[in-house]
Tab-separated table of C-alpha atoms and ligand atoms in Angstrom:
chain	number	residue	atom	x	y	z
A	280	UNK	CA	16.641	-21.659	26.736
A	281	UNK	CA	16.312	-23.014	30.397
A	282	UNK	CA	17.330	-20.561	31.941
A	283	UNK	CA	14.932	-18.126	30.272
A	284	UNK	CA	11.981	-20.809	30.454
A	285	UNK	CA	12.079	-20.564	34.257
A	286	UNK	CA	12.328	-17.070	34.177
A	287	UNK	CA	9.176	-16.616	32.407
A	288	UNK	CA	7.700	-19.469	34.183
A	289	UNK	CA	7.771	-17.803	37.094
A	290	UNK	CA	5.904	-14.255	35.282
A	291	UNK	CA	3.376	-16.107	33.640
A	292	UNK	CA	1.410	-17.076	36.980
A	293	UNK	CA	1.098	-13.155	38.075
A	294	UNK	CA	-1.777	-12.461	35.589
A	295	UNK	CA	-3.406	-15.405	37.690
A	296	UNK	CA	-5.463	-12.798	40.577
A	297	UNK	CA	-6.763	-10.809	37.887
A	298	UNK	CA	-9.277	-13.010	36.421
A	299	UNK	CA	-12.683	-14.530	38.602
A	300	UNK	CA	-13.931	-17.507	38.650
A	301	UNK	CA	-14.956	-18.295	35.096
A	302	UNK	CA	-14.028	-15.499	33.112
A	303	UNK	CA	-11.427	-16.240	30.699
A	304	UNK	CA	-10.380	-13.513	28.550
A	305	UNK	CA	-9.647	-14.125	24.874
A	306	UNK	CA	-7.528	-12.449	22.242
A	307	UNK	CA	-7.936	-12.896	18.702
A	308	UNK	CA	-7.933	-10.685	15.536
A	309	UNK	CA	-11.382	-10.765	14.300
A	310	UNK	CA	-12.408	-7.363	13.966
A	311	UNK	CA	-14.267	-7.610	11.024
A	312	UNK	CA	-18.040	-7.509	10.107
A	313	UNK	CA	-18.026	-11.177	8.929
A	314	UNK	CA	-15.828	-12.450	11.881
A	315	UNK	CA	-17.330	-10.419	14.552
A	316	UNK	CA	-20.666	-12.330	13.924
A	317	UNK	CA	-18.538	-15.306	13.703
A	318	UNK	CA	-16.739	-15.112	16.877
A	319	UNK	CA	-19.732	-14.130	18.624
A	320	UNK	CA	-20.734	-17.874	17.973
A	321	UNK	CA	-18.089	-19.021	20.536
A	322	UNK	CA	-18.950	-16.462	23.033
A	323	UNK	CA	-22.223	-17.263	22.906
A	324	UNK	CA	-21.509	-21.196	23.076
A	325	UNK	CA	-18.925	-20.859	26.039
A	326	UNK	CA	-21.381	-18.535	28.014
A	327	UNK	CA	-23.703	-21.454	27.711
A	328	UNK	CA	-21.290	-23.460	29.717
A	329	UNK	CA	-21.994	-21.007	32.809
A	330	UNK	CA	-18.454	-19.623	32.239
A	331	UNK	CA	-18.047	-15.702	30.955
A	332	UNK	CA	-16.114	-14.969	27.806
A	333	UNK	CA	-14.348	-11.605	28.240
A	334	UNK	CA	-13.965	-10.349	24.550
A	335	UNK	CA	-10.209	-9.335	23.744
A	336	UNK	CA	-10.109	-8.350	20.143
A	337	UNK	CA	-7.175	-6.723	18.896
A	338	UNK	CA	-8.120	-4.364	16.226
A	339	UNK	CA	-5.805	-4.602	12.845
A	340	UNK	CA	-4.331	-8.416	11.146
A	341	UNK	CA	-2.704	-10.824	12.959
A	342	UNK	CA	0.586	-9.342	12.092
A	343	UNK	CA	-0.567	-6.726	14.352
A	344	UNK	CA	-2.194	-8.701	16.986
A	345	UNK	CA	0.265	-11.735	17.176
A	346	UNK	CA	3.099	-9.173	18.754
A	347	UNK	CA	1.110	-8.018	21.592
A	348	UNK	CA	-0.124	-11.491	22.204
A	349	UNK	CA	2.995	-12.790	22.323
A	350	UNK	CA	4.602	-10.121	24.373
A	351	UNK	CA	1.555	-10.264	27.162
A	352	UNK	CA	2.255	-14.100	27.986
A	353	UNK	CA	6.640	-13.447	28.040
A	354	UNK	CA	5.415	-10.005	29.939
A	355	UNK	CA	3.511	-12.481	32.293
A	356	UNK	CA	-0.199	-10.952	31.709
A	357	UNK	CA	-1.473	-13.933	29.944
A	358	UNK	CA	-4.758	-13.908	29.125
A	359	UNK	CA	-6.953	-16.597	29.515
A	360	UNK	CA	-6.864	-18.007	25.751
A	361	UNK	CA	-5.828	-16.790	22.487
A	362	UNK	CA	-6.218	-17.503	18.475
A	363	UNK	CA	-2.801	-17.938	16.651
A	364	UNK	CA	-2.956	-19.652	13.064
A	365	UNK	CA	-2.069	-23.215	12.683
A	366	UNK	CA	1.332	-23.425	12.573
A	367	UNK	CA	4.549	-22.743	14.507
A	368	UNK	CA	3.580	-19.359	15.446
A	369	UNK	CA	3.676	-20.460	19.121
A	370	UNK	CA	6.845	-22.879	19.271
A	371	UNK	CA	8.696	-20.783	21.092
A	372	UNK	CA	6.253	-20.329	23.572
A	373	UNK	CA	5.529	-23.686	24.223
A	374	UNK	CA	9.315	-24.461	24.634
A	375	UNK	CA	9.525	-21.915	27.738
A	376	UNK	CA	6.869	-23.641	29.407
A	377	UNK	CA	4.070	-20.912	28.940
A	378	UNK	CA	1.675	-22.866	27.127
A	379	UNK	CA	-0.627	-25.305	28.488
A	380	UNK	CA	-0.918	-29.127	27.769
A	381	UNK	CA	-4.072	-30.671	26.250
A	382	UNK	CA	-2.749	-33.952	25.714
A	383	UNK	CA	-4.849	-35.420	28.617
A	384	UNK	CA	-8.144	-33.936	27.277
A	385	UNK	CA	-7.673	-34.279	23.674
A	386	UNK	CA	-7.228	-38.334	24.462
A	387	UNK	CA	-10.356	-38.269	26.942
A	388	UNK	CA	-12.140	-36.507	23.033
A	389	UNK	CA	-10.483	-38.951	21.078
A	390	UNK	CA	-9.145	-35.340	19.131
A	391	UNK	CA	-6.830	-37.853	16.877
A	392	UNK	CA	-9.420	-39.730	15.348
A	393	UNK	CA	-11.909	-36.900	14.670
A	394	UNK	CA	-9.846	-33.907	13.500
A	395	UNK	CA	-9.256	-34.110	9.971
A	396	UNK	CA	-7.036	-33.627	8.126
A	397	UNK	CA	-5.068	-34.899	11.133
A	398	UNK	CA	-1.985	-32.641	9.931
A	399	UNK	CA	-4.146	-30.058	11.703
A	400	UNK	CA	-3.420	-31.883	15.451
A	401	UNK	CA	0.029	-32.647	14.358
A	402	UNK	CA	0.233	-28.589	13.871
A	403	UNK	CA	-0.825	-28.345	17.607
A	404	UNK	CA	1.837	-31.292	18.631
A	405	UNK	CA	5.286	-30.141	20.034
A	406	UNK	CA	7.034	-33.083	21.216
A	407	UNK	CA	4.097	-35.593	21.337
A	408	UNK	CA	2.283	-33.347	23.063
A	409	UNK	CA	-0.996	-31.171	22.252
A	410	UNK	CA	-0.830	-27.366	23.030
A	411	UNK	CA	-3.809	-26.212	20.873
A	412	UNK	CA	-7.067	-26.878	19.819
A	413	UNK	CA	-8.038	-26.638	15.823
A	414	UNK	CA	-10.859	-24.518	15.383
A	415	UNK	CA	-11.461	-24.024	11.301
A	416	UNK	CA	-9.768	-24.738	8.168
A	417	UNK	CA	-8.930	-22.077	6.332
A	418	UNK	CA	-7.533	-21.747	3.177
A	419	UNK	CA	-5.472	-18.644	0.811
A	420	UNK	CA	-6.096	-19.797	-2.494
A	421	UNK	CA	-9.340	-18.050	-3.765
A	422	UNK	CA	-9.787	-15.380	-6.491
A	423	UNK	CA	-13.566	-13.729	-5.240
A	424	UNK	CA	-15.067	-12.147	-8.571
A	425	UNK	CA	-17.764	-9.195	-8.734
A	426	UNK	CA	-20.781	-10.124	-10.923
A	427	UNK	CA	-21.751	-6.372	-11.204
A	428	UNK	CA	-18.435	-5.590	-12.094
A	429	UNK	CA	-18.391	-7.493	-14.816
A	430	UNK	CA	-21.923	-6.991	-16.361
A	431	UNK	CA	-20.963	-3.021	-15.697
A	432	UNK	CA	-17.646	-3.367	-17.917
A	433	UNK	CA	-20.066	-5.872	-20.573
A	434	UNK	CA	-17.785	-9.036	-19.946
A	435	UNK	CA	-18.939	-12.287	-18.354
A	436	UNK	CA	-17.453	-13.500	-15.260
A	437	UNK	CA	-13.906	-15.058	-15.810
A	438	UNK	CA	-13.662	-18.905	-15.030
A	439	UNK	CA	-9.905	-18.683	-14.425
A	440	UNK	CA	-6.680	-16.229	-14.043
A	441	UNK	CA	-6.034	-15.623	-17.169
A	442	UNK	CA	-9.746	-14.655	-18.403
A	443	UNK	CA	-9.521	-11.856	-15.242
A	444	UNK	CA	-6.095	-10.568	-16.562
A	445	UNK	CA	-7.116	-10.795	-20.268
A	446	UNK	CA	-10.732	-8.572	-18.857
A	447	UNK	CA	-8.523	-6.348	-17.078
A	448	UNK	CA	-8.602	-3.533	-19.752
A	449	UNK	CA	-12.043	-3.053	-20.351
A	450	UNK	CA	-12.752	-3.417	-16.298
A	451	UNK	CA	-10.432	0.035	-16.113
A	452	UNK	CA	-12.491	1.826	-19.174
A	453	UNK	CA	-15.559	0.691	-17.039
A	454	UNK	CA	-13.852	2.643	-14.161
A	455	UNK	CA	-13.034	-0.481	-12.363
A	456	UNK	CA	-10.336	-1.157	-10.420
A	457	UNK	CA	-9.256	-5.314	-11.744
A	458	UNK	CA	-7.866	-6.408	-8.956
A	459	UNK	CA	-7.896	-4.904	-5.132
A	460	UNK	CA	-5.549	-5.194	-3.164
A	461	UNK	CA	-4.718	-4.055	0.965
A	462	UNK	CA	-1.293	-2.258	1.562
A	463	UNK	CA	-0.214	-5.228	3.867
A	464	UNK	CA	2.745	-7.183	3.146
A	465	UNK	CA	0.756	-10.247	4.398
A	466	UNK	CA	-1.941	-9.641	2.108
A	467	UNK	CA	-0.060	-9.228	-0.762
A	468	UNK	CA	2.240	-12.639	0.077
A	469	UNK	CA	-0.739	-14.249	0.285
A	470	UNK	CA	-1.469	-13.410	-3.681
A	471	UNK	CA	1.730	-13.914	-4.599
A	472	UNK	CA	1.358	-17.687	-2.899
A	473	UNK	CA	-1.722	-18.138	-4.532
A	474	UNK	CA	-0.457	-17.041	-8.030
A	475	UNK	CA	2.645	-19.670	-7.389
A	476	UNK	CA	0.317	-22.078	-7.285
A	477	UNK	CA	-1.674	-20.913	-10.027
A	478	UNK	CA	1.453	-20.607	-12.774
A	479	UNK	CA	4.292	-22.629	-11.524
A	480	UNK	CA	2.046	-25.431	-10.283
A	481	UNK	CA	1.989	-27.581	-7.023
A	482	UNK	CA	5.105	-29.515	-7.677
A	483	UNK	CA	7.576	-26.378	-8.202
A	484	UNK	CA	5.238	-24.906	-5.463
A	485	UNK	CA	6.075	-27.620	-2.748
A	486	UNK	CA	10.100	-27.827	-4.074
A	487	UNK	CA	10.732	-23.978	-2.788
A	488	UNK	CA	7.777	-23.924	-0.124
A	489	UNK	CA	7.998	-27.331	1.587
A	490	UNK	CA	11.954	-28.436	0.925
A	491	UNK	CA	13.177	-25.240	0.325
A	492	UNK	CA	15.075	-26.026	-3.189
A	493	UNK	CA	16.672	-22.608	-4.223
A	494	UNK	CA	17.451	-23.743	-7.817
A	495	UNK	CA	13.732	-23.763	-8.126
A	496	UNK	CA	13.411	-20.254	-6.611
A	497	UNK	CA	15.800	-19.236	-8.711
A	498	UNK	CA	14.523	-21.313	-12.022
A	499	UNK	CA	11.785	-20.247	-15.016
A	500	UNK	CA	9.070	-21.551	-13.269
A	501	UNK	CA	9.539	-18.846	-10.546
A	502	UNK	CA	10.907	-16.433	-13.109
A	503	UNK	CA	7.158	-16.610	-14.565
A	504	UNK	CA	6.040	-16.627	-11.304
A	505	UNK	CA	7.133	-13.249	-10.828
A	506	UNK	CA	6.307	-11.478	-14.021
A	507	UNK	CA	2.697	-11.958	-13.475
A	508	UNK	CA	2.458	-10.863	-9.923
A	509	UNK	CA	4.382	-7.948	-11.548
A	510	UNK	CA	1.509	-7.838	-13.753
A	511	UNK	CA	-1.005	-7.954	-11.058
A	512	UNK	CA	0.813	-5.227	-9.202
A	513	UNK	CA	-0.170	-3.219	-12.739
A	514	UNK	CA	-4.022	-4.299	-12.144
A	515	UNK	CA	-4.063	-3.358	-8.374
A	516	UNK	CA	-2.592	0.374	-8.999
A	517	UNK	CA	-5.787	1.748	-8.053
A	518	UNK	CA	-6.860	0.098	-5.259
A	519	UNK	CA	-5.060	1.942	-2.071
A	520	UNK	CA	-6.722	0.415	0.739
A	521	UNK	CA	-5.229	-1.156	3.836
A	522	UNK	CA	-7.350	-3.733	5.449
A	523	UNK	CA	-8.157	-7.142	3.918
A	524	UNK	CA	-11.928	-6.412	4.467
A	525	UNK	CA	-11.996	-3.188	3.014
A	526	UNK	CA	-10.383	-4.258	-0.139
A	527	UNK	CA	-13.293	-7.310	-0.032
A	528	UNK	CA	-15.928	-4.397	0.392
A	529	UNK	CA	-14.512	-2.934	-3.096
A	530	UNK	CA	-15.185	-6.033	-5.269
A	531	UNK	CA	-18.716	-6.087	-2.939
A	532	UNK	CA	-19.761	-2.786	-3.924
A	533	UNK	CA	-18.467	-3.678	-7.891
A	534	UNK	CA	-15.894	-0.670	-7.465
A	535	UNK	CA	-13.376	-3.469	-8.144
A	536	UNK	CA	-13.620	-6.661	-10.105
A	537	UNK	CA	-11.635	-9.285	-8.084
A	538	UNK	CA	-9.278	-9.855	-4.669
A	539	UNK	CA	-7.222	-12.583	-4.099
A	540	UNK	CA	-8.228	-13.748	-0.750
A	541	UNK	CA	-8.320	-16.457	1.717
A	542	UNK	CA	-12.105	-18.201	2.312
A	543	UNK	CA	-12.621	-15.432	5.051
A	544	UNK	CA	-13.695	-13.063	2.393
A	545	UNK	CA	-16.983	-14.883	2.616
A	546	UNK	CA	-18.140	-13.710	6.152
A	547	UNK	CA	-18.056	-10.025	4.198
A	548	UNK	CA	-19.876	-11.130	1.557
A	549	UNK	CA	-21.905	-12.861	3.783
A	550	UNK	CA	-22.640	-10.094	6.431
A	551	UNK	CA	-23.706	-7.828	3.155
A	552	UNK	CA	-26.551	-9.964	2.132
A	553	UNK	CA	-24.729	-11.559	-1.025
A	554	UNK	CA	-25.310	-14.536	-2.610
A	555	UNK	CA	-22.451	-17.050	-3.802
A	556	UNK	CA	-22.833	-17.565	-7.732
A	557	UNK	CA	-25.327	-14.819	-8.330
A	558	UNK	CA	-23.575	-12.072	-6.754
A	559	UNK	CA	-20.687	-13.144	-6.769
A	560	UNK	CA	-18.463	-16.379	-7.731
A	561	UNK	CA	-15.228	-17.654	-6.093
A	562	UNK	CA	-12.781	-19.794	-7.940
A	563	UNK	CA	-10.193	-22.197	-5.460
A	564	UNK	CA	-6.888	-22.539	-6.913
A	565	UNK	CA	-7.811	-19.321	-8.721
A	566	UNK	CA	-9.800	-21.276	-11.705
A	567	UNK	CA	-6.298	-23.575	-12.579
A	568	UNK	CA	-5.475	-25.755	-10.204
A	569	UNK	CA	-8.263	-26.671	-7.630
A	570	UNK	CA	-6.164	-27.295	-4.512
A	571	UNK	CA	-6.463	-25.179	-0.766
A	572	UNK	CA	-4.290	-25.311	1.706
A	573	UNK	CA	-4.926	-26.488	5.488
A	574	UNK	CA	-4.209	-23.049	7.819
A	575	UNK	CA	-6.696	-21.567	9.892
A	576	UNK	CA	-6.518	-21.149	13.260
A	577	UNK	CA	-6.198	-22.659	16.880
A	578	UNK	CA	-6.605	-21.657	20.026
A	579	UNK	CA	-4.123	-22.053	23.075
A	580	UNK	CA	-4.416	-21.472	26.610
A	581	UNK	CA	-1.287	-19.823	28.342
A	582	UNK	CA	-0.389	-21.415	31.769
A	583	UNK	CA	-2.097	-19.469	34.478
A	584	UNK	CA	-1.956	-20.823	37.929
A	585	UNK	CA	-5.485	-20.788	38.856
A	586	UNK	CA	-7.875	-23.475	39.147
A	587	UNK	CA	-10.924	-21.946	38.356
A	588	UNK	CA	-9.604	-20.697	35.383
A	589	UNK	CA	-7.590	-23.635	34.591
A	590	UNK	CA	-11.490	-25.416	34.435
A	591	UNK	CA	-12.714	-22.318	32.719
A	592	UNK	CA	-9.737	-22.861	30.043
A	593	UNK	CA	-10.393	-26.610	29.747
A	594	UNK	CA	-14.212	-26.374	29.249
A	595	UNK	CA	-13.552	-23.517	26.283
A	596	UNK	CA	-11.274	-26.101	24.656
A	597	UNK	CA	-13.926	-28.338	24.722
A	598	UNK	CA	-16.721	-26.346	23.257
A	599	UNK	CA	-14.409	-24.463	20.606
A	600	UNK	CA	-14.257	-28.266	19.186
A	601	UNK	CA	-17.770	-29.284	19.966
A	602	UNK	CA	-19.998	-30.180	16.799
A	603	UNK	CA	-23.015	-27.539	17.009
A	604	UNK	CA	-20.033	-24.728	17.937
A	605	UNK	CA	-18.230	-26.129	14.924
A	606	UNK	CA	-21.464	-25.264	12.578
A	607	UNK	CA	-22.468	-22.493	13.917
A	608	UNK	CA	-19.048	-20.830	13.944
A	609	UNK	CA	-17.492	-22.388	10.580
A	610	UNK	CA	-21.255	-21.446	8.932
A	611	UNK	CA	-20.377	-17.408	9.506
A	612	UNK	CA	-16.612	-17.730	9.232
A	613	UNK	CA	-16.747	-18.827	5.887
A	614	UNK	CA	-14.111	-21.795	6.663
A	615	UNK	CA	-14.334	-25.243	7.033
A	616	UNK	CA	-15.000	-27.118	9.645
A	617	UNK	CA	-12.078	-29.350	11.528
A	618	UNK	CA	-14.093	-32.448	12.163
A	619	UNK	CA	-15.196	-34.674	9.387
A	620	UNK	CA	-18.516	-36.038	11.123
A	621	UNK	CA	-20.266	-32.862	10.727
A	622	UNK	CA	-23.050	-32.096	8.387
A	623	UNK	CA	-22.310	-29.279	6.604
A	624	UNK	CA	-25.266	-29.267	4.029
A	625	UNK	CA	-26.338	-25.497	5.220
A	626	UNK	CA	-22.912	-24.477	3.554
A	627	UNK	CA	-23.440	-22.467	0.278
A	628	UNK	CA	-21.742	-22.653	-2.831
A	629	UNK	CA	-18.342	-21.673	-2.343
A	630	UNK	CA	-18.169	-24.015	1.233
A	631	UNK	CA	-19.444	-26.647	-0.869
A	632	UNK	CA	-16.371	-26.466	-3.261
A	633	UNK	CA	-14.046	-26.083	-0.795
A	634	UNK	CA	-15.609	-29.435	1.081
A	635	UNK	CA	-15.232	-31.360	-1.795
A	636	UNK	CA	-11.495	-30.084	-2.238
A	637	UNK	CA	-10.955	-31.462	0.917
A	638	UNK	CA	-12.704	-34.382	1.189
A	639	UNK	CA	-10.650	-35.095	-2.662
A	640	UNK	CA	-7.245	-34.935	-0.763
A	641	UNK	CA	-6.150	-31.715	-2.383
A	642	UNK	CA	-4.180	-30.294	0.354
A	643	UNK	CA	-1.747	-28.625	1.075
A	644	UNK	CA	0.221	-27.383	4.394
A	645	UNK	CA	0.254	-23.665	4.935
A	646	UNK	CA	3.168	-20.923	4.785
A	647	UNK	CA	2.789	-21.379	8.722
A	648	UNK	CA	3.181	-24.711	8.704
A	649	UNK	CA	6.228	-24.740	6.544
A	650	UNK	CA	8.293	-21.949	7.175
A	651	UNK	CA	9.208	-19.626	10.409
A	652	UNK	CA	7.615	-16.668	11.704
A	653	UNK	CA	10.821	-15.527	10.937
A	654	UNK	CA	11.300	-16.266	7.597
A	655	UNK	CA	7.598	-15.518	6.590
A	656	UNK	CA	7.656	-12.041	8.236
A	657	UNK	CA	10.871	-11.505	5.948
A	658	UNK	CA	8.910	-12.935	2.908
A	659	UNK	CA	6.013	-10.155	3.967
A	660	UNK	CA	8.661	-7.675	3.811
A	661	UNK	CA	10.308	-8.500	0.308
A	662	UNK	CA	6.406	-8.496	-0.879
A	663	UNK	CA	5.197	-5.411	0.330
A	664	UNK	CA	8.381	-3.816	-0.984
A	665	UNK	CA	7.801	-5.119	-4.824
A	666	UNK	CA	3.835	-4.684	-4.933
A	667	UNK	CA	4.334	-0.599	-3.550
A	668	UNK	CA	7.550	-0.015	-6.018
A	669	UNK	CA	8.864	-0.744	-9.218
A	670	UNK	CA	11.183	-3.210	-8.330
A	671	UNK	CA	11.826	-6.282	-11.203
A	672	UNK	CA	10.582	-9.238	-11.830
A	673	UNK	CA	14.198	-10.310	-11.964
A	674	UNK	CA	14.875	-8.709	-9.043
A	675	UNK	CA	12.632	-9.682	-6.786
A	676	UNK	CA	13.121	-13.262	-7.646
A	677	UNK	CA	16.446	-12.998	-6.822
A	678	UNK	CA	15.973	-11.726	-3.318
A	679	UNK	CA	12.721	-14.299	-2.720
A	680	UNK	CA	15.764	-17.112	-3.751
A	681	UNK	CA	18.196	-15.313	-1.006
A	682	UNK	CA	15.965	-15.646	1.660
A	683	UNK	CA	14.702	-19.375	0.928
A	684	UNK	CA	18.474	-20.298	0.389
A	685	UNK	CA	18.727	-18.882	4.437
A	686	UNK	CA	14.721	-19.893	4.945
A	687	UNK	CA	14.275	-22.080	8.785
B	1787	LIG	C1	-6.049	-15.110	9.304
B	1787	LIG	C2	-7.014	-15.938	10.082
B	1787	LIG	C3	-8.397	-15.857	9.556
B	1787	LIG	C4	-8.811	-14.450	9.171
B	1787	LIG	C5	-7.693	-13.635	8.568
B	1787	LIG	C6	-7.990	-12.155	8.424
B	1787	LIG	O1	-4.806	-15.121	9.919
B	1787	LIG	O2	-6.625	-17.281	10.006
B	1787	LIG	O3	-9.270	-16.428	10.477
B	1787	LIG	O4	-9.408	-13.855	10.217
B	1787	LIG	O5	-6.494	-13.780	9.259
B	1787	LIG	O6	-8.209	-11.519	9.648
């Protein structure tokens, strides 16, 4: 590892003469309607500052985006800052030397005693020291249910995951797709986690997730685990989208009657004039066991050997964490903000029950937080394979166990 960390120390400082004074540019994945207004909240805030924020969006997910960030700070064209998830998406990064240190002005912010939960700095630590900068909390476990969908197939709106499955027939003699779904393998890990949580409950949950206990992988509670996401591959048949948004837009438009979905969903929903609990009703822990998890994202600023944009890169830490950016950009983003001395009272509905989730305790660390890009990207793959085919319950338990057993 040393000898490649001064290797690429050396490449990250060419991208250095591209930038001027004050520009930074940023990558991120926010391509959507609902995060496009969103991020447009930190552009707007950091212009403010008398620095320019040079929009990098990478169109697609993060699965798509995270590669070519990755590969432009090694390939030593770093841009100026970047969103990853909280996590330890960028360890490996940080242990060549390509990321740059906060620690001095998170401690001049007093970051430790204001970001809550603090498990969101420790996500940014590497070594005692603080590489990123929390910017949301934002959590997987949501089912987001159509009203019109419902009042279209005569059925009132679930209150929990088994109502929606026990609805699911008369939503498809309505012509309504139950559950979308994109064709990502991300998307579709993210139901399955969300299910786990749902049927095998938080203690078998954090056994496989958090220590990694195969005999629990490979026990009933998974075993039931998997026959009902085999089910709700049955109730997503129809819905043959790709992006996350897209599949969103079918349960806005009532084509569909529910998505599992992280809290982003609400930007969409948001961005098309809905309103939570009249047009539409979320349920956290999918109606069974009210309890999010703590991802989101961060931002981190790749070394660059400049000192202009070293202060450019310093001031956008400091506004990306800044209480009226934290409002204004959590408010669109649908997520929660990552200070606890906020007032969040402009939230609506669905905020407002994922505040008091949080401010309950009921937390839990993310897949990113847990497990390896590694072994998450492998988890993707296993998932995309058994939602597209008609591969067993049985059997895709077994290979989910096989891969925990070897999980980092
Ligand atoms: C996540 C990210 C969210 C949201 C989502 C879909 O990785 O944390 O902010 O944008 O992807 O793009």
């Amino acid at each position: 590892m040393k000898t490649i960390t001064k290797l690429l120390g050396s490449v990250a400082l060419l991208g250095a003469s591209v930038a001027h004074a004050g520009e930074l540019e940023v990558t991120h994945w926010w391509t959507s309607g609902g995060e496009a207004a969103a991020v447009a909240e930190f552009a707007k805030a950091f212009d403010a500052t008398g620095n320019t924020w040079v929009d990098g969006a990478i169109a697609g997910s993060g699965g798509t985006a995270r590669p070519i960030i990755i590969s432009r700070i090694l390939g030593g064209d770093p841009m100026g800052a970047t969103q990853l998830n909280h996590g330890r998406q960028a360890e490996e990064l940080i242990e060549a030397g390509l990321m740059t240190d906060l620690t001095a002005l998170a401690e001049e912010q007093g970051w430790k005693d204001l970001v809550n939960p603090s498990s969101l700095l420790d996500a940014c630590t590497f070594e005692g020291r603080i590489y990123c900068v929390p910017v949301n909390i934002h959590s997987a476990q949501w089912l987001w249910l159509s009203h019109g969908a419902f009042e279209k197939a005569g059925l009132s709106v679930p209150a929990n995951w088994s109502e929606f499955v026990a609805a699911a027939p008369k939503l498809e003699e309505a012509g309504i797709t139950p559950l979308a779904m994109g064709q990502q393998g991300w998307q579709q890990n993210l139901a399955f986690g969300t299910i786990t949580i749902a049927i095998a409950g938080i203690d078998a949950w954090r056994k496989v997730s958090v220590e990694r206990d195969v005999e629990t992988a490979k026990g009933p509670e998974y075993a039931a685990v998997f026959e009902a996401v085999a089910n709700a591959r049955e109730l997503a048949r129809a819905s043959n989208v790709q992006d996350w948004n897209l599949a969103t837009n079918l349960v806005i438009t009532d084509q569909a009657g529910g998505q599992i979905m992280g809290d982003w969903a609400q930007g969409e929903f948001q961005v098309a004039g809905e309103v939570a609990g009249e047009d539409y009703t979320c349920l956290p822990g999918l109606g069974v066991n009210e309890i999010l998890d703590t991802g989101g994202d961060a931002f981190y600023f790749p070394v660059i050997d400049d000192a202009d944009t070293k202060a450019a890169q310093m001031a956008l830490a400091s506004t990306l964490i800044a209480p009226e950016t934290q409002v204004a950009f959590n408010l669109k983003k649908g997520s929660l903000p990552v200070r606890g001395d906020i007032d969040l009272s402009a939230a609506n509905d669905c905020m407002q029950k994922g505040l008091e989730i949080l401010a309950a305790g009921n937390v839990l660390p993310s897949g990113d937080m847990n497990l390896s890009a590694d072994t998450q990207t492998q988890i993707e793959d296993l998932m995309a394979e058994f939602w597209t085919s008609d591969m067993s319950a049985a059997d895709g338990q077994a290979r989910y166990a096989d891969i925990i057993a070897s999980a980092e």
